[in-house]
Amino acid sequence: MRSSDFSKRGGRPKVGLTREEVVAAAAEIADRKGMAALTLAALAARLKIKPPSLFNHVAGMAALRRELGMLALRELGDSLSNAAIGKSRDDAVRALADAYRSFARRHPGIYAETLAAGPEDRERNALSERILDVCFKILAGYGLDRRESLHALRAMRSIVHGFSSLEAARAFGIPVSIDESFAWLIDVFVAGLKSARKDAARPQTPREKRAKK
Amino acid sequence: MRSSDFSKRGGRPKVGLTREEVVAAAAEIADRKGMAALTLAALAARLKIKPPSLFNHVAGMAALRRELGMLALRELGDSLSNAAIGKSRDDAVRALADAYRSFARRHPGIYAETLAAGPEDRERNALSERILDVCFKILAGYGLDRRESLHALRAMRSIVHGFSSLEAARAFGIPVSIDESFAWLIDVFVAGLKSARKDAARPQTPREKRAKK
DNA sequence: GACATATAACTAAGTCTATTAGTTTCTCGG
DNA sequence: CCGAGAAACTAATAGACTTAGTTATATGTC
């Protein structure tokens, strides 16, 4: 039933486009020219097809964006998993952060589709959670308790996503190296991970009182 | 020539809508229903006007989005300036961070238009720089050198933007308080600001070597 | 090798959005 | 009262997404 059943057929030109090819072409447009330029008309033109024919492969623009988001989550997950192999603690955190930012730079279009998901989409959330699991495992090396780990996870995500977003938006000026700024930020984060463990020993830290308000 | 020349006229109902009113209505739609729901048709309907009449006030959708971005930058700038009054160092950083996040929560639609600007738009970049100046002044309290200050500025922006974006995207689960996570992250940042000053004394830190690669 | 089936292409058409052009209507200043 | 100008309107175009219905192609069976 899946389009991929046809992958054995060699003859390609006229009929026989797989959903994977359609999504890949869409991803390329999104990454090269931006999400705004990804239109069904443009995608069809690139595939030498008329727009309605796309509906044989994806159920419309919304579904296509969802596919792009899942593609991005899969590839990002792979990159992060690979980056974390054989590393632990600071080295692993830095490798993860670099891999994340690197992905966002290579794939600005589909990266943007990584977020925006409803709580109902189980297939997609599974891909997100795979990524979170990788981060969680790395953070486990710091011996934080459950609550602190979750704070650290959210913090790490905020940091790498925020930096990547701003970089993609060209929101940083030129005067100083952006790589250096990223390294600075990650250094601050890993330093924070270490002091967090000390804080965790004391049951009530100042920050917890503050957050209560 | 500006529409605001008409603000003296009391009679409002049929004719005489100002650009400010149009932009404000657009902002309300964007914040309540999301940027995707902001269409010229929807905006016109809300103002009890036909879509083409909008062109008497704004030069189209692109111009409207630019106006929304500038509105957001003005209001965000005001919020941040107010939040920083009478505070310094850690207190000021926390107040700034809270104000930023609070704005992003109150105005998710127009906040998203805060980024995306080309380097050519001088009027808009002036608004952005006003915000950066506020942050810069606060960071000055930590006695960092110019380069470290810039790293810190970029870091702070990444942190508050990243967290706010993820929160808006409902990317955080439920198990632990989001306020608490934000406070945790900001604590890590302010701790980093202090250790950065120590590092700055040494001319060549490990992180700088790393960033060179 | 011919045929039945399923797949994926197509054309045609409808809706919605943004936008332009041209016209009418309203308000205010003289 | 009247003329100028702003701001509403109607009409119309182009492009995007989508649905329905039709044609062509390839696969697999007899």
CSV table of C-alpha atoms (C1' of nucleotides) in Angstrom, one decimal, chain B residues 9 15 39-41 52 60-61, chain C residues 17-21 26-28:
chain,number,residue,atom,x,y,z
B,9,ARG,CA,-12.4,64.5,13.8
B,15,VAL,CA,-15.3,56.7,7.4
B,39,THR,CA,-5.5,37.5,6.8
B,40,LEU,CA,-6.5,40.8,5.1
B,41,ALA,CA,-10.0,39.4,4.7
B,52,PRO,CA,-9.3,46.7,-0.6
B,60,GLY,CA,-0.4,45.3,1.9
B,61,MET,CA,0.3,42.2,3.9
C,17,DT,C1',-6.2,35.4,-0.5
C,18,DA,C1',-3.8,39.5,-1.9
C,19,DT,C1',-3.8,43.1,-4.8
C,20,DT,C1',-4.9,46.9,-8.6
C,21,DA,C1',-8.0,50.1,-10.9
C,26,DC,C1',-18.1,61.5,3.0
C,27,DT,C1',-15.9,65.4,5.7
C,28,DC,C1',-13.8,69.5,6.3
